[in-house]
Amino acid sequence: MVTKDIDEKYMSLALELAEKGRGRVEPNPMVGAVLVKDGAIVGKGYHQIFGGAHAEIHAINEGGENGKGASLYVSMEPCAHFGKTAPCADAIIRAGITKVVAAVADPNPVTAGRGIRKLKDAGIEIQIGVLEHQARRLNAPFFKLMQKGIPYVIAKWAMSLDGKIATYTGESKWITSEESRGYVHKIRGQVDGILVGINTVLRDDPLLTCRTEGGRNPRRIIIDSNALLPLNSRLLNTINESEVVVAVNKNAQVERIEILRQLGCRVIQTCNTMDRVDLKELFYRLGEMELTNILVEGGSRVITSFFEERLVDKVMVFIAPIIIGGEGARSPVLGKGIDTIREATEIREITVQRISKDILVEGVLELEP
């Protein structure tokens, strides 16, 4: 008899395997699978790269003949439709697997429930919901894209111990350690896009690329209401390394927009919101591009706008052990603020880690049901 502890043990392994696909499988979800027979693991695998074999196929191939009569633990419902690959449900049936334990149903409307029904119709025992919370958290960006049509937003900033992201003169290089900056490059390689405002570009002329060996470059997304992106910027000089998406509003000059397009930029024009880019409209457009997760790196006006529009899903805050001070020195989140502490945005599922001399605090704003 299989106990809850045993189910969770194998599903934990499936989730660990799934994590290995982070940054390589998007816009697909990260999925891991473990094939078990007579109390022993006979096969395992994970979705390794977009367009490649799914986790279930790797586990089945490794298991071979041992798949007959085995149980398959998988971190998301097996697919039942033809996409980049053939349906995993069909492969599970052919392998002679008699039980499938899935952490969570697939939120993709193309698949949702179809894989489960197909396996049930073939006489395979189905169990859903083992470590469901962990599975949802792992693929929170995929769930948001499937359910709301917009990418998952990670707001990231670095600040001093007294909550400043720059001095009163605007200098911000470098608040945190080289090790923390290296960690950020690793995160950049795991997201679909990195977003900043035009003021950051004008001030710092950043590349916004991933400089971690083996990491992929995210799309560079610039909030640039009036299409002011300098034509000699490093972003445009490296457009062959990663797409540059420029978000402008209806007031932007047609001539500037055309020049940016001729230089290879994807220009997204939105309605005006107080003479600014309409962030919600922009994010629906990014969702249509199948971007699952966006790292918002600022500056403070952009970060503030995302909080005001209630678009932030997760925060990553690097805290350096320094004091900057100064009434004119900027904080990461500005705006009108709140009247009472009771109204403060609550961060949940907090994790804290030390990176060199800095502290990294991460947490989510809410978890979808």
mmCIF file of C-alpha atoms in Angstrom:
data_model
loop_
_atom_site.group_PDB
_atom_site.id
_atom_site.type_symbol
_atom_site.label_atom_id
_atom_site.label_comp_id
_atom_site.label_asym_id
_atom_site.label_seq_id
_atom_site.Cartn_x
_atom_site.Cartn_y
_atom_site.Cartn_z
ATOM 1 C CA MET A 1 0.000 0.000 0.000
ATOM 2 C CA VAL A 2 1.375 3.389 -1.046
ATOM 3 C CA THR A 3 1.258 5.992 1.722
ATOM 4 C CA LYS A 4 0.972 9.751 1.495
ATOM 5 C CA ASP A 5 4.630 10.091 2.569
ATOM 6 C CA ILE A 6 5.784 7.861 -0.275
ATOM 7 C CA ASP A 7 3.669 9.762 -2.814
ATOM 8 C CA GLU A 8 5.150 13.045 -1.614
ATOM 9 C CA LYS A 9 8.674 11.626 -1.685
ATOM 10 C CA TYR A 10 8.426 10.739 -5.383
ATOM 11 C CA MET A 11 6.576 13.924 -6.264
ATOM 12 C CA SER A 12 9.259 16.000 -4.500
ATOM 13 C CA LEU A 13 11.807 14.360 -6.773
ATOM 14 C CA ALA A 14 9.628 15.110 -9.813
ATOM 15 C CA LEU A 15 9.497 18.781 -8.785
ATOM 16 C CA GLU A 16 13.276 18.887 -8.262
ATOM 17 C CA LEU A 17 13.748 17.467 -11.742
ATOM 18 C CA ALA A 18 11.295 19.979 -13.197
ATOM 19 C CA GLU A 19 13.306 22.882 -11.774
ATOM 20 C CA LYS A 20 16.240 21.886 -14.015
ATOM 21 C CA GLY A 21 14.312 23.174 -17.020
ATOM 22 C CA ARG A 22 13.993 26.729 -15.697
ATOM 23 C CA GLY A 23 14.897 29.284 -18.324
ATOM 24 C CA ARG A 24 14.977 26.720 -21.131
ATOM 25 C CA VAL A 25 11.431 25.460 -21.615
ATOM 26 C CA GLU A 26 9.360 28.641 -21.576
ATOM 27 C CA PRO A 27 6.628 29.287 -22.670
ATOM 28 C CA ASN A 28 6.035 25.651 -21.688
ATOM 29 C CA PRO A 29 5.828 24.746 -17.989
ATOM 30 C CA MET A 30 8.669 23.080 -16.117
ATOM 31 C CA VAL A 31 7.731 19.420 -15.647
ATOM 32 C CA GLY A 32 9.469 16.473 -14.005
ATOM 33 C CA ALA A 33 8.492 12.796 -13.987
ATOM 34 C CA VAL A 34 9.476 9.728 -11.960
ATOM 35 C CA LEU A 35 8.573 6.161 -12.939
ATOM 36 C CA VAL A 36 8.239 3.736 -10.014
ATOM 37 C CA LYS A 37 7.744 -0.038 -9.981
ATOM 38 C CA ASP A 38 7.739 -2.368 -6.984
ATOM 39 C CA GLY A 39 8.990 0.431 -4.727
ATOM 40 C CA ALA A 40 11.988 1.307 -6.900
ATOM 41 C CA ILE A 41 12.637 4.156 -9.341
ATOM 42 C CA VAL A 42 13.026 2.686 -12.818
ATOM 43 C CA GLY A 43 12.969 5.891 -14.856
ATOM 44 C CA LYS A 44 13.006 9.645 -14.478
ATOM 45 C CA GLY A 45 13.224 12.736 -16.606
ATOM 46 C CA TYR A 46 12.324 16.377 -17.076
ATOM 47 C CA HIS A 47 11.346 18.739 -19.881
ATOM 48 C CA GLN A 48 14.769 19.986 -20.913
ATOM 49 C CA ILE A 49 14.197 22.476 -23.708
ATOM 50 C CA PHE A 50 11.278 24.060 -25.531
ATOM 51 C CA GLY A 51 10.324 21.911 -28.488
ATOM 52 C CA GLY A 52 12.061 18.857 -27.023
ATOM 53 C CA ALA A 53 10.638 15.695 -25.473
ATOM 54 C CA HIS A 54 8.469 16.137 -22.400
ATOM 55 C CA ALA A 55 9.351 14.801 -18.954
ATOM 56 C CA GLU A 56 7.088 11.763 -19.244
ATOM 57 C CA ILE A 57 8.793 10.624 -22.455
ATOM 58 C CA HIS A 58 12.261 10.810 -20.903
ATOM 59 C CA ALA A 59 11.068 8.764 -17.888
ATOM 60 C CA ILE A 60 9.334 6.178 -20.078
ATOM 61 C CA ASN A 61 12.336 5.815 -22.364
ATOM 62 C CA GLU A 62 14.639 5.322 -19.378
ATOM 63 C CA GLY A 63 12.259 2.804 -17.833
ATOM 64 C CA GLY A 64 11.864 0.697 -20.959
ATOM 65 C CA GLU A 65 10.040 -2.581 -20.314
ATOM 66 C CA ASN A 66 9.800 -1.708 -16.620
ATOM 67 C CA GLY A 67 7.065 0.739 -17.556
ATOM 68 C CA LYS A 68 4.523 -2.077 -17.692
ATOM 69 C CA GLY A 69 2.591 -2.077 -14.441
ATOM 70 C CA ALA A 70 4.511 0.929 -13.105
ATOM 71 C CA SER A 71 3.283 4.172 -11.501
ATOM 72 C CA LEU A 72 4.218 7.518 -13.011
ATOM 73 C CA TYR A 73 4.656 10.574 -10.783
ATOM 74 C CA VAL A 74 4.495 13.772 -12.809
ATOM 75 C CA SER A 75 4.420 17.402 -11.662
ATOM 76 C CA MET A 76 1.667 18.402 -14.114
ATOM 77 C CA GLU A 77 -1.140 16.625 -15.947
ATOM 78 C CA PRO A 78 0.202 14.848 -19.065
ATOM 79 C CA CYS A 79 -0.736 16.541 -22.321
ATOM 80 C CA ALA A 80 -3.262 15.013 -24.699
ATOM 81 C CA HIS A 81 -2.790 17.238 -27.745
ATOM 82 C CA PHE A 82 -0.331 17.527 -30.601
ATOM 83 C CA GLY A 83 1.956 20.532 -30.234
ATOM 84 C CA LYS A 84 5.712 20.567 -30.760
ATOM 85 C CA THR A 85 5.579 16.891 -29.734
ATOM 86 C CA ALA A 86 3.040 14.048 -29.747
ATOM 87 C CA PRO A 87 0.638 13.639 -26.784
ATOM 88 C CA CYS A 88 2.273 12.244 -23.645
ATOM 89 C CA ALA A 89 -0.997 10.561 -22.632
ATOM 90 C CA ASP A 90 -0.738 8.263 -25.659
ATOM 91 C CA ALA A 91 2.848 7.317 -24.762
ATOM 92 C CA ILE A 92 1.801 6.542 -21.173
ATOM 93 C CA ILE A 93 -0.939 4.228 -22.401
ATOM 94 C CA ARG A 94 1.397 2.451 -24.831
ATOM 95 C CA ALA A 95 4.007 1.964 -22.082
ATOM 96 C CA GLY A 96 1.533 -0.068 -20.005
ATOM 97 C CA ILE A 97 1.678 2.285 -17.011
ATOM 98 C CA THR A 98 -1.175 1.471 -14.624
ATOM 99 C CA LYS A 99 -1.225 4.534 -12.359
ATOM 100 C CA VAL A 100 -0.496 8.222 -12.846
ATOM 101 C CA VAL A 101 -0.027 10.587 -9.903
ATOM 102 C CA ALA A 102 -0.068 14.231 -11.003
ATOM 103 C CA ALA A 103 0.583 17.232 -8.766
ATOM 104 C CA VAL A 104 -1.763 19.575 -10.598
ATOM 105 C CA ALA A 105 -4.045 19.780 -13.625
ATOM 106 C CA ASP A 106 -2.717 21.625 -16.662
ATOM 107 C CA PRO A 107 -4.218 25.175 -16.812
ATOM 108 C CA ASN A 108 -3.690 25.359 -20.584
ATOM 109 C CA PRO A 109 -7.223 25.323 -22.045
ATOM 110 C CA VAL A 110 -5.942 23.247 -24.957
ATOM 111 C CA THR A 111 -5.090 20.404 -22.569
ATOM 112 C CA ALA A 112 -6.912 21.094 -19.287
ATOM 113 C CA GLY A 113 -8.550 17.858 -18.176
ATOM 114 C CA ARG A 114 -8.144 16.097 -21.523
ATOM 115 C CA GLY A 115 -5.029 14.218 -20.484
ATOM 116 C CA ILE A 116 -6.674 13.001 -17.288
ATOM 117 C CA ARG A 117 -9.829 11.893 -19.137
ATOM 118 C CA LYS A 118 -7.838 10.073 -21.793
ATOM 119 C CA LEU A 119 -5.856 8.131 -19.190
ATOM 120 C CA LYS A 120 -8.984 7.294 -17.190
ATOM 121 C CA ASP A 121 -10.724 6.061 -20.330
ATOM 122 C CA ALA A 122 -7.754 3.734 -20.897
ATOM 123 C CA GLY A 123 -8.281 2.229 -17.428
ATOM 124 C CA ILE A 124 -5.323 3.941 -15.789
ATOM 125 C CA GLU A 125 -5.718 4.885 -12.121
ATOM 126 C CA ILE A 126 -5.418 8.654 -11.627
ATOM 127 C CA GLN A 127 -4.507 10.670 -8.549
ATOM 128 C CA ILE A 128 -4.341 14.472 -8.644
ATOM 129 C CA GLY A 129 -3.191 16.980 -6.029
ATOM 130 C CA VAL A 130 -0.029 15.591 -4.422
ATOM 131 C CA LEU A 131 2.113 18.638 -3.502
ATOM 132 C CA GLU A 132 -0.210 20.813 -5.562
ATOM 133 C CA HIS A 133 0.793 24.052 -3.827
ATOM 134 C CA GLN A 134 4.474 23.470 -4.572
ATOM 135 C CA ALA A 135 3.679 22.593 -8.187
ATOM 136 C CA ARG A 136 1.638 25.770 -8.649
ATOM 137 C CA ARG A 137 4.371 27.888 -7.114
ATOM 138 C CA LEU A 138 7.017 26.287 -9.354
ATOM 139 C CA ASN A 139 5.047 27.185 -12.479
ATOM 140 C CA ALA A 140 3.341 30.349 -11.224
ATOM 141 C CA PRO A 141 4.323 32.276 -14.398
ATOM 142 C CA PHE A 142 2.794 29.597 -16.640
ATOM 143 C CA PHE A 143 -0.411 29.547 -14.594
ATOM 144 C CA LYS A 144 -0.712 33.344 -14.780
ATOM 145 C CA LEU A 145 -0.188 33.405 -18.536
ATOM 146 C CA MET A 146 -2.738 30.627 -19.102
ATOM 147 C CA GLN A 147 -5.352 32.018 -16.702
ATOM 148 C CA LYS A 148 -4.967 35.797 -17.135
ATOM 149 C CA GLY A 149 -3.183 36.160 -20.454
ATOM 150 C CA ILE A 150 -0.355 38.288 -19.035
ATOM 151 C CA PRO A 151 3.206 37.550 -17.883
ATOM 152 C CA TYR A 152 4.309 37.042 -14.284
ATOM 153 C CA VAL A 153 6.119 40.082 -12.866
ATOM 154 C CA ILE A 154 9.189 39.954 -10.622
ATOM 155 C CA ALA A 155 10.058 43.387 -9.228
ATOM 156 C CA LYS A 156 13.750 43.527 -8.348
ATOM 157 C CA TRP A 157 15.779 46.277 -6.761
ATOM 158 C CA ALA A 158 18.958 46.800 -4.768
ATOM 159 C CA MET A 159 18.980 49.195 -1.838
ATOM 160 C CA SER A 160 20.930 50.320 1.193
ATOM 161 C CA LEU A 161 20.032 49.376 4.735
ATOM 162 C CA ASP A 162 18.119 52.653 5.016
ATOM 163 C CA GLY A 163 16.029 51.899 1.938
ATOM 164 C CA LYS A 164 17.750 54.020 -0.731
ATOM 165 C CA ILE A 165 18.348 52.871 -4.317
ATOM 166 C CA ALA A 166 20.587 55.837 -5.199
ATOM 167 C CA THR A 167 22.207 58.898 -3.667
ATOM 168 C CA TYR A 168 20.542 62.308 -3.920
ATOM 169 C CA THR A 169 22.685 62.928 -7.029
ATOM 170 C CA GLY A 170 21.276 59.800 -8.681
ATOM 171 C CA GLU A 171 24.396 57.637 -8.393
ATOM 172 C CA SER A 172 23.592 53.956 -7.868
ATOM 173 C CA LYS A 173 26.691 52.035 -9.028
ATOM 174 C CA TRP A 174 27.261 49.885 -7.181
ATOM 175 C CA ILE A 175 25.102 49.484 -4.070
ATOM 176 C CA THR A 176 25.440 45.721 -3.841
ATOM 177 C CA SER A 177 28.374 43.344 -4.220
ATOM 178 C CA GLU A 178 29.753 41.800 -7.385
ATOM 179 C CA GLU A 179 28.401 38.432 -6.209
ATOM 180 C CA SER A 180 24.868 39.837 -5.974
ATOM 181 C CA ARG A 181 25.168 41.313 -9.456
ATOM 182 C CA GLY A 182 26.318 37.924 -10.719
ATOM 183 C CA TYR A 183 23.246 36.341 -9.158
ATOM 184 C CA VAL A 184 21.041 38.854 -10.987
ATOM 185 C CA HIS A 185 22.635 37.832 -14.284
ATOM 186 C CA LYS A 186 21.723 34.242 -13.508
ATOM 187 C CA ILE A 187 18.095 35.298 -12.940
ATOM 188 C CA ARG A 188 18.130 37.285 -16.177
ATOM 189 C CA GLY A 189 19.004 34.077 -17.975
ATOM 190 C CA GLN A 190 15.893 32.415 -16.553
ATOM 191 C CA VAL A 191 13.274 35.010 -17.502
ATOM 192 C CA ASP A 192 11.687 35.851 -20.846
ATOM 193 C CA GLY A 193 12.093 39.602 -20.555
ATOM 194 C CA ILE A 194 13.776 42.325 -18.540
ATOM 195 C CA LEU A 195 12.042 45.700 -18.258
ATOM 196 C CA VAL A 196 13.290 49.178 -17.391
ATOM 197 C CA GLY A 197 12.176 52.742 -18.009
ATOM 198 C CA ILE A 198 13.706 55.151 -20.504
ATOM 199 C CA ASN A 199 15.279 57.194 -17.682
ATOM 200 C CA THR A 200 17.388 54.186 -16.702
ATOM 201 C CA VAL A 201 18.515 53.835 -20.316
ATOM 202 C CA LEU A 202 19.362 57.530 -20.646
ATOM 203 C CA ARG A 203 21.280 57.517 -17.349
ATOM 204 C CA ASP A 204 23.122 54.182 -17.494
ATOM 205 C CA ASP A 205 23.081 53.063 -21.165
ATOM 206 C CA PRO A 206 22.675 49.435 -19.994
ATOM 207 C CA LEU A 207 22.964 46.246 -22.045
ATOM 208 C CA LEU A 208 20.336 44.306 -20.025
ATOM 209 C CA THR A 209 21.809 41.010 -21.181
ATOM 210 C CA CYS A 210 22.675 37.847 -19.291
ATOM 211 C CA ARG A 211 26.393 37.583 -18.801
ATOM 212 C CA THR A 212 26.339 34.157 -17.168
ATOM 213 C CA GLU A 213 28.000 31.396 -19.178
ATOM 214 C CA GLY A 214 25.361 29.269 -20.885
ATOM 215 C CA GLY A 215 22.551 31.663 -19.974
ATOM 216 C CA ARG A 216 20.117 32.995 -22.555
ATOM 217 C CA ASN A 217 19.532 36.672 -23.154
ATOM 218 C CA PRO A 218 16.038 37.902 -22.266
ATOM 219 C CA ARG A 219 14.116 40.295 -24.460
ATOM 220 C CA ARG A 220 14.913 43.887 -23.453
ATOM 221 C CA ILE A 221 11.687 45.845 -22.841
ATOM 222 C CA ILE A 222 11.858 49.623 -22.513
ATOM 223 C CA ILE A 223 9.011 51.800 -21.244
ATOM 224 C CA ASP A 224 9.597 54.794 -23.518
ATOM 225 C CA SER A 225 6.392 56.816 -23.869
ATOM 226 C CA ASN A 226 7.780 59.312 -26.387
ATOM 227 C CA ALA A 227 10.171 57.016 -28.303
ATOM 228 C CA LEU A 228 13.290 58.754 -26.982
ATOM 229 C CA LEU A 229 15.564 55.680 -27.061
ATOM 230 C CA PRO A 230 18.972 56.962 -28.257
ATOM 231 C CA LEU A 231 19.897 55.581 -31.661
ATOM 232 C CA ASN A 232 23.504 55.082 -30.500
ATOM 233 C CA SER A 233 22.515 53.193 -27.317
ATOM 234 C CA ARG A 234 24.124 49.896 -26.447
ATOM 235 C CA LEU A 235 20.685 48.309 -26.618
ATOM 236 C CA LEU A 236 20.380 49.109 -30.316
ATOM 237 C CA ASN A 237 24.021 48.255 -30.987
ATOM 238 C CA THR A 238 23.395 44.736 -29.625
ATOM 239 C CA ILE A 239 19.948 44.167 -31.114
ATOM 240 C CA ASN A 240 21.254 41.054 -32.882
ATOM 241 C CA GLU A 241 21.909 39.474 -29.449
ATOM 242 C CA SER A 242 18.360 39.879 -28.149
ATOM 243 C CA GLU A 243 15.178 41.579 -29.289
ATOM 244 C CA VAL A 244 14.488 45.107 -28.054
ATOM 245 C CA VAL A 245 10.831 45.859 -27.365
ATOM 246 C CA VAL A 246 9.998 49.558 -27.079
ATOM 247 C CA ALA A 247 6.662 50.465 -25.485
ATOM 248 C CA VAL A 248 5.380 53.906 -26.524
ATOM 249 C CA ASN A 249 2.113 55.768 -26.189
ATOM 250 C CA LYS A 250 -0.123 57.373 -28.812
ATOM 251 C CA ASN A 251 1.730 60.698 -28.568
ATOM 252 C CA ALA A 252 5.052 59.270 -29.761
ATOM 253 C CA GLN A 253 6.302 60.719 -33.036
ATOM 254 C CA VAL A 254 5.559 58.519 -36.026
ATOM 255 C CA GLU A 255 8.992 59.256 -37.505
ATOM 256 C CA ARG A 256 10.789 58.062 -34.357
ATOM 257 C CA ILE A 257 8.686 54.904 -34.221
ATOM 258 C CA GLU A 258 9.499 54.121 -37.854
ATOM 259 C CA ILE A 259 13.239 54.628 -37.270
ATOM 260 C CA LEU A 260 13.192 52.258 -34.286
ATOM 261 C CA ARG A 261 11.346 49.643 -36.335
ATOM 262 C CA GLN A 262 13.814 49.980 -39.205
ATOM 263 C CA LEU A 263 16.632 49.400 -36.717
ATOM 264 C CA GLY A 264 15.003 46.112 -35.706
ATOM 265 C CA CYS A 265 12.991 47.057 -32.608
ATOM 266 C CA ARG A 266 9.549 45.695 -31.928
ATOM 267 C CA VAL A 267 7.499 48.789 -31.107
ATOM 268 C CA ILE A 268 4.302 48.352 -29.101
ATOM 269 C CA GLN A 269 2.065 51.409 -29.063
ATOM 270 C CA THR A 270 -0.523 51.599 -26.287
ATOM 271 C CA CYS A 271 -3.226 54.019 -25.264
ATOM 272 C CA ASN A 272 -2.187 56.892 -23.036
ATOM 273 C CA THR A 273 -2.545 56.700 -19.269
ATOM 274 C CA MET A 274 -1.741 60.199 -17.977
ATOM 275 C CA ASP A 275 0.645 60.602 -20.944
ATOM 276 C CA ARG A 276 2.327 57.312 -20.064
ATOM 277 C CA VAL A 277 2.295 53.821 -21.517
ATOM 278 C CA ASP A 278 -0.741 51.777 -20.488
ATOM 279 C CA LEU A 279 1.020 48.964 -18.618
ATOM 280 C CA LYS A 280 -1.960 46.616 -18.583
ATOM 281 C CA GLU A 281 -2.440 46.929 -22.341
ATOM 282 C CA LEU A 282 1.299 46.402 -22.813
ATOM 283 C CA PHE A 283 1.263 43.257 -20.714
ATOM 284 C CA TYR A 284 -1.621 41.740 -22.638
ATOM 285 C CA ARG A 285 0.432 42.327 -25.772
ATOM 286 C CA LEU A 286 3.455 40.675 -24.134
ATOM 287 C CA GLY A 287 1.180 37.782 -23.170
ATOM 288 C CA GLU A 288 0.220 37.397 -26.830
ATOM 289 C CA MET A 289 3.959 37.056 -27.489
ATOM 290 C CA GLU A 290 3.911 34.122 -25.003
ATOM 291 C CA LEU A 291 6.278 35.769 -22.543
ATOM 292 C CA THR A 292 5.747 34.032 -19.218
ATOM 293 C CA ASN A 293 7.880 36.046 -16.788
ATOM 294 C CA ILE A 294 9.287 39.568 -16.782
ATOM 295 C CA LEU A 295 11.993 40.914 -14.483
ATOM 296 C CA VAL A 296 11.268 44.584 -13.737
ATOM 297 C CA GLU A 297 14.510 46.278 -12.737
ATOM 298 C CA GLY A 298 13.286 49.860 -12.445
ATOM 299 C CA GLY A 299 13.913 52.627 -11.779
ATOM 300 C CA SER A 300 11.644 53.767 -8.997
ATOM 301 C CA ARG A 301 9.002 55.377 -11.239
ATOM 302 C CA VAL A 302 8.580 52.170 -13.194
ATOM 303 C CA ILE A 303 8.548 49.968 -10.078
ATOM 304 C CA THR A 304 6.012 52.308 -8.477
ATOM 305 C CA SER A 305 3.767 52.130 -11.545
ATOM 306 C CA PHE A 306 3.774 48.334 -11.422
ATOM 307 C CA PHE A 307 2.747 48.336 -7.768
ATOM 308 C CA GLU A 308 0.061 50.943 -8.402
ATOM 309 C CA GLU A 309 -1.339 48.866 -11.279
ATOM 310 C CA ARG A 310 -1.228 45.753 -9.070
ATOM 311 C CA LEU A 311 0.869 43.877 -11.615
ATOM 312 C CA VAL A 312 3.657 42.675 -9.299
ATOM 313 C CA ASP A 313 3.634 38.987 -8.363
ATOM 314 C CA LYS A 314 7.007 38.601 -6.656
ATOM 315 C CA VAL A 315 9.733 40.812 -5.210
ATOM 316 C CA MET A 316 13.491 40.286 -5.099
ATOM 317 C CA VAL A 317 15.172 42.834 -2.831
ATOM 318 C CA PHE A 318 18.943 42.964 -2.403
ATOM 319 C CA ILE A 319 19.908 44.813 0.780
ATOM 320 C CA ALA A 320 23.462 46.086 1.161
ATOM 321 C CA PRO A 321 24.956 46.835 4.605
ATOM 322 C CA ILE A 322 25.502 50.513 3.877
ATOM 323 C CA ILE A 323 23.756 53.751 4.869
ATOM 324 C CA ILE A 324 23.176 56.325 2.118
ATOM 325 C CA GLY A 325 20.910 58.882 3.785
ATOM 326 C CA GLY A 326 19.643 62.099 2.268
ATOM 327 C CA GLU A 327 16.096 63.405 2.006
ATOM 328 C CA GLY A 328 16.491 63.645 -1.757
ATOM 329 C CA ALA A 329 17.803 60.100 -2.146
ATOM 330 C CA ARG A 330 15.258 57.843 -3.855
ATOM 331 C CA SER A 331 13.375 54.939 -2.366
ATOM 332 C CA PRO A 332 12.376 52.020 -4.621
ATOM 333 C CA VAL A 333 8.600 52.568 -4.353
ATOM 334 C CA LEU A 334 7.281 56.122 -4.430
ATOM 335 C CA GLY A 335 3.817 57.390 -5.364
ATOM 336 C CA LYS A 336 1.143 58.647 -2.998
ATOM 337 C CA GLY A 337 1.575 55.842 -0.513
ATOM 338 C CA ILE A 338 -0.992 54.660 2.033
ATOM 339 C CA ASP A 339 -2.764 56.262 4.967
ATOM 340 C CA THR A 340 -2.419 53.423 7.469
ATOM 341 C CA ILE A 341 -0.086 50.482 7.983
ATOM 342 C CA ARG A 342 -3.123 48.235 7.702
ATOM 343 C CA GLU A 343 -3.252 49.067 3.988
ATOM 344 C CA ALA A 344 0.343 47.982 3.333
ATOM 345 C CA THR A 345 1.013 45.392 0.645
ATOM 346 C CA GLU A 346 1.761 42.091 2.337
ATOM 347 C CA ILE A 347 4.593 39.895 1.117
ATOM 348 C CA ARG A 348 4.217 36.171 1.792
ATOM 349 C CA GLU A 349 6.267 32.998 1.487
ATOM 350 C CA ILE A 350 9.400 34.905 2.435
ATOM 351 C CA THR A 351 12.848 33.466 1.828
ATOM 352 C CA VAL A 352 16.076 35.106 2.997
ATOM 353 C CA GLN A 353 19.612 34.276 1.885
ATOM 354 C CA ARG A 354 23.060 35.749 2.233
ATOM 355 C CA ILE A 355 24.999 36.623 -0.921
ATOM 356 C CA SER A 356 28.476 37.803 0.004
ATOM 357 C CA LYS A 357 27.870 40.763 2.330
ATOM 358 C CA ASP A 358 24.333 41.379 1.037
ATOM 359 C CA ILE A 359 20.953 39.964 2.042
ATOM 360 C CA LEU A 360 18.438 38.843 -0.577
ATOM 361 C CA VAL A 361 14.786 38.858 0.492
ATOM 362 C CA GLU A 362 12.229 37.228 -1.823
ATOM 363 C CA GLY A 363 8.498 36.802 -1.478
ATOM 364 C CA VAL A 364 5.205 36.706 -3.367
ATOM 365 C CA LEU A 365 2.313 39.111 -3.165
ATOM 366 C CA GLU A 366 -0.381 36.491 -3.557
ATOM 367 C CA LEU A 367 -0.923 32.929 -4.713
ATOM 368 C CA GLU A 368 -3.675 32.252 -7.188
ATOM 369 C CA PRO A 369 -6.178 29.584 -6.090
#
